[in-house]
């Protein structure tokens, strides 16, 4: 290896955190950023990590497979691995193991009680399991065998996050540790605690039964732990120096692979047709590209909509697996597969571009669903539904029913402050549809939604501008569905901004302060009845002025929900209340609430 610039190693987590492994996250690295608090792909990486791990572990088809958790790029300095890329994964794995350790320490005194021998064996299991976790988390140093974390964070100027990580691993609570920390560092420090706590709560939900750690749940916990240690894998790229490590990091993160998934797929299609003795195999591919825009993104959505799970390897590799597992009579395998790709490309294009969706209600729902976050999962779901019901773009009650159930589920998660997005109900529904079980498929989505609470959330104050925009758009889409007009307006969601009719901070001397009581303004300023949409420039012009001055800007738009405000002779509290009722009633009707 002395003459090699880099050396990749495929490692299980057992080997990644084996005895005397030492990782240092250098001080120049950005702070730990993975979160479990949000609902978008940008800030719920920990949620997705747990969902992906546990889904893969629970899948009986994955028993003899590995889950690839990405790559880590390091270089050795005095026998210690300096982490150039991969600190988020390393730290998050350590937090998962620490959550498991804290879980066992909490519940070692809340064990199911049976015979004396069984209880003794149970206690020994807890002791052995804690010992296994400690060996993954710590190295033992010196004559006294003091424990040292296998991952160390070099101190950056101003704050020592390594000390925070150590306290998190020791199961301390953030209230005891973060009281006197500068606000500049507190948000980052809280992530370590919050992410460990998220994993801890998931472990409780999964392995605690009626407040007890039972024998059966202990067996399941043990199996899950073994899965993590032996079936989760990474590729560690060991390099000779920082410069080499950083160059590899740039290639992995910025330039991508020389061949994209689409390139590989193209070569695969052509070669398979060549093997089938097709005269001009390249023409088969060209025909696809002439009809559709074939992208790597489509390949991912195709695979996930059939597997009902997130890709574990790469979209292309999993498409190959799908192809190899196809059972086809005769020698027409590639022709059947090609027809399948063509069909799915048609549905995918229909979803992405809303082409060929004649039914106005379904088209509006597709447009709205794509405005919700996590578009990847939405397209997986839509693709499965369209394919299962052989949707031809015209009126289809079952398609409409599934899309409505999905809208309610996604809105419920988005609007509820206590709910976090999970892909689990979506993938469960996809799998049930692929098994031809439409009843359970829609129940998986419906059971994840509290309709009564959703109604209350829609009717309450909404302080997030994006969520408010979504609901106003939902109202508009529902109106466009119910009205049959010669002229159809199209909403440009990205260009629109949220306008508070009754301003958040009215100017002195305006009608808002004269005609609207303080209590009314407190209760109604952030409700749907007080919202409309404008372009950014118009919104800036409207500002906090008197209603008559705002009306001049409202008159410039063709969006009827806003333009109708310009024709009012006056506005009062009763109008806002009636407008609220009109908007939420239309949304309730559209969602079947």
Short mmCIF file of N, CA and C in Angstrom, two decimals, residues 117-225:
data_model
loop_
_atom_site.label_atom_id
_atom_site.label_comp_id
_atom_site.label_asym_id
_atom_site.label_seq_id
_atom_site.Cartn_x
_atom_site.Cartn_y
_atom_site.Cartn_z
N UNK A 117 -33.69 -18.12 37.36
CA UNK A 117 -32.66 -18.43 36.36
C UNK A 117 -32.82 -17.57 35.11
N UNK A 118 -34.08 -17.43 34.68
CA UNK A 118 -34.33 -16.61 33.50
C UNK A 118 -33.98 -15.15 33.75
N UNK A 119 -34.33 -14.65 34.94
CA UNK A 119 -34.01 -13.27 35.28
C UNK A 119 -32.51 -13.05 35.31
N UNK A 120 -31.79 -14.03 35.85
CA UNK A 120 -30.33 -13.94 35.90
C UNK A 120 -29.75 -13.91 34.50
N UNK A 121 -30.32 -14.75 33.61
CA UNK A 121 -29.85 -14.77 32.22
C UNK A 121 -30.16 -13.46 31.50
N UNK A 122 -31.32 -12.88 31.82
CA UNK A 122 -31.72 -11.61 31.22
C UNK A 122 -30.75 -10.51 31.63
N UNK A 123 -30.40 -10.48 32.89
CA UNK A 123 -29.46 -9.47 33.40
C UNK A 123 -28.08 -9.63 32.77
N UNK A 124 -27.68 -10.90 32.56
CA UNK A 124 -26.38 -11.15 31.90
C UNK A 124 -26.43 -10.65 30.45
N UNK A 125 -27.59 -10.87 29.79
CA UNK A 125 -27.73 -10.38 28.42
C UNK A 125 -27.55 -8.86 28.36
N UNK A 126 -28.18 -8.15 29.29
CA UNK A 126 -28.06 -6.69 29.33
C UNK A 126 -26.60 -6.29 29.52
N UNK A 127 -25.94 -6.96 30.43
CA UNK A 127 -24.52 -6.65 30.70
C UNK A 127 -23.67 -6.90 29.46
N UNK A 128 -23.90 -8.04 28.78
CA UNK A 128 -23.11 -8.37 27.58
C UNK A 128 -23.42 -7.38 26.45
N UNK A 129 -24.71 -7.01 26.30
CA UNK A 129 -25.08 -6.08 25.24
C UNK A 129 -24.45 -4.71 25.47
N UNK A 130 -24.44 -4.25 26.71
CA UNK A 130 -23.79 -2.97 27.04
C UNK A 130 -22.30 -3.05 26.76
N UNK A 131 -21.70 -4.17 27.07
CA UNK A 131 -20.27 -4.36 26.82
C UNK A 131 -19.97 -4.30 25.32
N UNK A 132 -20.84 -4.92 24.51
CA UNK A 132 -20.67 -4.89 23.05
C UNK A 132 -20.76 -3.47 22.52
N UNK A 133 -21.75 -2.72 22.99
CA UNK A 133 -21.93 -1.34 22.54
C UNK A 133 -20.76 -0.47 22.98
N UNK A 134 -20.29 -0.65 24.21
CA UNK A 134 -19.16 0.13 24.70
C UNK A 134 -17.91 -0.12 23.87
N UNK A 135 -17.74 -1.37 23.40
CA UNK A 135 -16.57 -1.68 22.58
C UNK A 135 -16.65 -1.01 21.21
N UNK A 136 -17.90 -0.78 20.72
CA UNK A 136 -18.06 -0.06 19.46
C UNK A 136 -17.79 1.43 19.63
N UNK A 137 -18.16 1.94 20.79
CA UNK A 137 -18.10 3.39 21.02
C UNK A 137 -16.74 3.85 21.54
N UNK A 138 -16.12 3.04 22.40
CA UNK A 138 -14.91 3.47 23.10
C UNK A 138 -13.69 2.60 22.78
N UNK A 139 -12.53 3.21 22.90
CA UNK A 139 -11.27 2.49 23.04
C UNK A 139 -10.85 2.56 24.49
N UNK A 140 -10.19 1.52 24.99
CA UNK A 140 -9.68 1.53 26.37
C UNK A 140 -8.19 1.85 26.33
N UNK A 141 -7.82 2.88 27.06
CA UNK A 141 -6.45 3.39 27.02
C UNK A 141 -5.77 3.26 28.38
N UNK A 142 -4.47 3.03 28.33
CA UNK A 142 -3.65 3.10 29.54
C UNK A 142 -3.85 1.93 30.48
N UNK A 143 -3.09 1.95 31.55
CA UNK A 143 -3.13 0.88 32.55
C UNK A 143 -4.50 0.84 33.22
N UNK A 144 -5.09 2.01 33.43
CA UNK A 144 -6.39 2.09 34.11
C UNK A 144 -7.56 1.75 33.18
N UNK A 145 -7.25 1.50 31.89
CA UNK A 145 -8.26 1.17 30.90
C UNK A 145 -9.38 2.20 30.85
N UNK A 146 -8.98 3.47 30.86
CA UNK A 146 -9.98 4.53 30.75
C UNK A 146 -10.57 4.52 29.34
N UNK A 147 -11.82 4.89 29.26
CA UNK A 147 -12.52 4.83 28.00
C UNK A 147 -12.37 6.14 27.22
N UNK A 148 -12.05 6.03 25.93
CA UNK A 148 -11.89 7.19 25.06
C UNK A 148 -12.73 6.97 23.81
N UNK A 149 -13.53 7.96 23.44
CA UNK A 149 -14.37 7.84 22.24
C UNK A 149 -13.53 7.56 21.00
N UNK A 150 -14.06 6.71 20.12
CA UNK A 150 -13.35 6.39 18.88
C UNK A 150 -13.42 7.52 17.86
N UNK A 151 -14.36 8.46 18.09
CA UNK A 151 -14.46 9.64 17.23
C UNK A 151 -14.18 10.87 18.08
N UNK A 152 -13.18 11.64 17.67
CA UNK A 152 -12.83 12.86 18.41
C UNK A 152 -13.04 14.07 17.50
N UNK A 153 -13.62 15.12 18.07
CA UNK A 153 -13.81 16.36 17.34
C UNK A 153 -12.75 17.35 17.79
N UNK A 154 -11.86 17.73 16.87
CA UNK A 154 -10.84 18.72 17.24
C UNK A 154 -11.50 20.04 17.59
N UNK A 155 -10.98 20.68 18.60
CA UNK A 155 -11.58 21.93 19.07
C UNK A 155 -11.39 23.04 18.04
N UNK A 156 -12.51 23.61 17.64
CA UNK A 156 -12.46 24.80 16.79
C UNK A 156 -12.37 26.01 17.71
N UNK A 157 -12.00 27.15 17.16
CA UNK A 157 -11.87 28.35 17.97
C UNK A 157 -13.21 28.70 18.61
N UNK A 158 -13.22 28.86 19.91
CA UNK A 158 -14.42 29.33 20.58
C UNK A 158 -15.21 28.27 21.32
N UNK A 159 -15.17 27.00 20.86
CA UNK A 159 -16.03 26.02 21.53
C UNK A 159 -15.50 24.60 21.34
N UNK A 160 -15.75 23.78 22.35
CA UNK A 160 -15.28 22.39 22.34
C UNK A 160 -16.47 21.44 22.17
N UNK A 161 -16.78 21.08 20.94
CA UNK A 161 -17.90 20.18 20.68
C UNK A 161 -17.57 18.75 21.07
N UNK A 162 -16.28 18.42 21.17
CA UNK A 162 -15.91 17.08 21.60
C UNK A 162 -16.41 16.80 23.02
N UNK A 163 -16.37 17.83 23.85
CA UNK A 163 -16.87 17.68 25.22
C UNK A 163 -18.38 17.41 25.21
N UNK A 164 -19.08 18.10 24.31
CA UNK A 164 -20.53 17.88 24.18
C UNK A 164 -20.80 16.44 23.75
N UNK A 165 -20.08 15.97 22.73
CA UNK A 165 -20.29 14.61 22.24
C UNK A 165 -20.06 13.59 23.35
N UNK A 166 -19.04 13.79 24.16
CA UNK A 166 -18.78 12.87 25.26
C UNK A 166 -19.94 12.84 26.26
N UNK A 167 -20.50 13.99 26.55
CA UNK A 167 -21.62 14.04 27.50
C UNK A 167 -22.87 13.38 26.91
N UNK A 168 -23.07 13.54 25.61
CA UNK A 168 -24.19 12.88 24.95
C UNK A 168 -24.05 11.37 25.05
N UNK A 169 -22.84 10.89 24.80
CA UNK A 169 -22.58 9.44 24.85
C UNK A 169 -22.80 8.90 26.26
N UNK A 170 -22.55 9.74 27.26
CA UNK A 170 -22.71 9.32 28.65
C UNK A 170 -24.16 9.43 29.13
N UNK A 171 -25.09 9.68 28.20
CA UNK A 171 -26.53 9.71 28.47
C UNK A 171 -26.96 10.90 29.32
N UNK A 172 -26.16 11.96 29.34
CA UNK A 172 -26.59 13.16 30.05
C UNK A 172 -27.68 13.87 29.24
N UNK A 173 -28.45 14.73 29.90
CA UNK A 173 -29.52 15.47 29.22
C UNK A 173 -29.05 16.86 28.86
N UNK A 174 -29.66 17.42 27.82
CA UNK A 174 -29.19 18.73 27.36
C UNK A 174 -29.53 19.84 28.35
N UNK A 175 -30.59 19.65 29.11
CA UNK A 175 -30.95 20.68 30.10
C UNK A 175 -29.87 20.85 31.16
N UNK A 176 -29.17 19.77 31.48
CA UNK A 176 -28.10 19.84 32.47
C UNK A 176 -26.80 20.38 31.90
N UNK A 177 -26.64 20.28 30.58
CA UNK A 177 -25.34 20.59 29.96
C UNK A 177 -25.33 21.95 29.27
N UNK A 178 -26.45 22.34 28.67
CA UNK A 178 -26.45 23.49 27.75
C UNK A 178 -26.98 24.78 28.36
N UNK A 179 -27.11 24.84 29.66
CA UNK A 179 -27.73 26.01 30.29
C UNK A 179 -26.95 27.30 30.04
N UNK A 180 -25.65 27.25 30.14
CA UNK A 180 -24.84 28.48 30.08
C UNK A 180 -24.03 28.60 28.80
N UNK A 181 -24.47 27.91 27.74
CA UNK A 181 -23.72 27.94 26.48
C UNK A 181 -24.15 29.13 25.65
N UNK A 182 -23.18 29.76 25.00
CA UNK A 182 -23.44 30.88 24.10
C UNK A 182 -24.41 30.45 23.00
N UNK A 183 -25.40 31.30 22.71
CA UNK A 183 -26.42 30.97 21.71
C UNK A 183 -25.80 30.65 20.36
N UNK A 184 -24.63 31.19 20.09
CA UNK A 184 -23.95 30.96 18.82
C UNK A 184 -23.64 29.49 18.61
N UNK A 185 -23.37 28.77 19.72
CA UNK A 185 -22.99 27.37 19.64
C UNK A 185 -24.10 26.42 20.11
N UNK A 186 -25.10 26.98 20.77
CA UNK A 186 -26.11 26.14 21.41
C UNK A 186 -26.90 25.31 20.40
N UNK A 187 -27.28 25.91 19.27
CA UNK A 187 -28.08 25.21 18.27
C UNK A 187 -27.34 23.98 17.74
N UNK A 188 -26.03 24.13 17.52
CA UNK A 188 -25.23 23.00 17.03
C UNK A 188 -25.12 21.93 18.11
N UNK A 189 -24.84 22.37 19.35
CA UNK A 189 -24.68 21.43 20.45
C UNK A 189 -25.98 20.64 20.68
N UNK A 190 -27.11 21.31 20.52
CA UNK A 190 -28.39 20.65 20.74
C UNK A 190 -28.62 19.50 19.77
N UNK A 191 -28.05 19.60 18.56
CA UNK A 191 -28.27 18.55 17.57
C UNK A 191 -27.80 17.18 18.07
N UNK A 192 -26.66 17.17 18.76
CA UNK A 192 -26.14 15.90 19.27
C UNK A 192 -27.16 15.28 20.23
N UNK A 193 -27.67 16.09 21.15
CA UNK A 193 -28.65 15.59 22.12
C UNK A 193 -29.96 15.20 21.44
N UNK A 194 -30.46 16.08 20.56
CA UNK A 194 -31.75 15.84 19.91
C UNK A 194 -31.72 14.58 19.05
N UNK A 195 -30.62 14.36 18.34
CA UNK A 195 -30.53 13.19 17.48
C UNK A 195 -30.42 11.90 18.28
N UNK A 196 -29.63 11.94 19.37
CA UNK A 196 -29.59 10.76 20.23
C UNK A 196 -30.97 10.49 20.81
N UNK A 197 -31.67 11.55 21.22
CA UNK A 197 -32.99 11.39 21.82
C UNK A 197 -33.99 10.87 20.80
N UNK A 198 -33.86 11.29 19.54
CA UNK A 198 -34.75 10.78 18.50
C UNK A 198 -34.58 9.27 18.35
N UNK A 199 -33.31 8.83 18.26
CA UNK A 199 -33.05 7.39 18.17
C UNK A 199 -33.58 6.67 19.41
N UNK A 200 -33.38 7.28 20.59
CA UNK A 200 -33.83 6.67 21.83
C UNK A 200 -35.34 6.45 21.82
N UNK A 201 -36.09 7.46 21.39
CA UNK A 201 -37.55 7.34 21.36
C UNK A 201 -38.00 6.29 20.36
N UNK A 202 -37.29 6.19 19.24
CA UNK A 202 -37.62 5.16 18.26
C UNK A 202 -37.38 3.77 18.84
N UNK A 203 -36.31 3.64 19.61
CA UNK A 203 -36.02 2.36 20.26
C UNK A 203 -37.12 2.02 21.27
N UNK A 204 -37.57 3.03 22.01
CA UNK A 204 -38.66 2.80 22.97
C UNK A 204 -39.93 2.37 22.25
N UNK A 205 -40.27 3.07 21.17
CA UNK A 205 -41.48 2.73 20.42
C UNK A 205 -41.43 1.31 19.88
N UNK A 206 -40.23 0.86 19.55
CA UNK A 206 -40.07 -0.43 18.89
C UNK A 206 -39.89 -1.59 19.86
N UNK A 207 -39.19 -1.35 20.97
CA UNK A 207 -38.77 -2.47 21.81
C UNK A 207 -39.30 -2.45 23.25
N UNK A 208 -40.16 -1.50 23.57
CA UNK A 208 -40.75 -1.48 24.91
C UNK A 208 -42.23 -1.83 24.81
N UNK A 209 -42.68 -2.71 25.67
CA UNK A 209 -44.05 -3.17 25.66
C UNK A 209 -44.66 -2.94 27.03
N UNK A 210 -45.65 -2.07 27.09
CA UNK A 210 -46.32 -1.74 28.37
C UNK A 210 -45.33 -1.33 29.45
N UNK A 211 -44.34 -0.56 29.05
CA UNK A 211 -43.37 -0.02 30.00
C UNK A 211 -42.28 -0.99 30.38
N UNK A 212 -42.29 -2.20 29.81
CA UNK A 212 -41.30 -3.21 30.18
C UNK A 212 -40.45 -3.62 28.97
N UNK A 213 -39.23 -4.04 29.28
CA UNK A 213 -38.34 -4.63 28.28
C UNK A 213 -38.51 -6.15 28.42
N UNK A 214 -39.30 -6.74 27.52
CA UNK A 214 -39.66 -8.15 27.66
C UNK A 214 -38.60 -9.06 27.03
N UNK A 215 -38.71 -10.36 27.32
CA UNK A 215 -37.78 -11.33 26.75
C UNK A 215 -37.85 -11.31 25.22
N UNK A 216 -39.09 -11.26 24.70
CA UNK A 216 -39.25 -11.25 23.25
C UNK A 216 -38.65 -10.00 22.64
N UNK A 217 -38.91 -8.85 23.26
CA UNK A 217 -38.38 -7.59 22.72
C UNK A 217 -36.86 -7.55 22.84
N UNK A 218 -36.32 -8.18 23.87
CA UNK A 218 -34.86 -8.25 24.01
C UNK A 218 -34.24 -9.04 22.87
N UNK A 219 -34.92 -10.15 22.46
CA UNK A 219 -34.43 -10.92 21.32
C UNK A 219 -34.46 -10.08 20.05
N UNK A 220 -35.53 -9.31 19.88
CA UNK A 220 -35.64 -8.45 18.69
C UNK A 220 -34.58 -7.35 18.72
N UNK A 221 -34.36 -6.77 19.90
CA UNK A 221 -33.33 -5.74 20.06
C UNK A 221 -31.96 -6.31 19.72
N UNK A 222 -31.71 -7.53 20.18
CA UNK A 222 -30.43 -8.19 19.92
C UNK A 222 -30.23 -8.43 18.43
N UNK A 223 -31.30 -8.86 17.75
CA UNK A 223 -31.23 -9.11 16.31
C UNK A 223 -30.99 -7.81 15.54
N UNK A 224 -31.65 -6.74 15.98
CA UNK A 224 -31.46 -5.44 15.34
C UNK A 224 -30.03 -4.95 15.53
N UNK A 225 -29.49 -5.13 16.73
CA UNK A 225 -28.11 -4.73 17.00
C UNK A 225 -27.12 -5.50 16.14
#
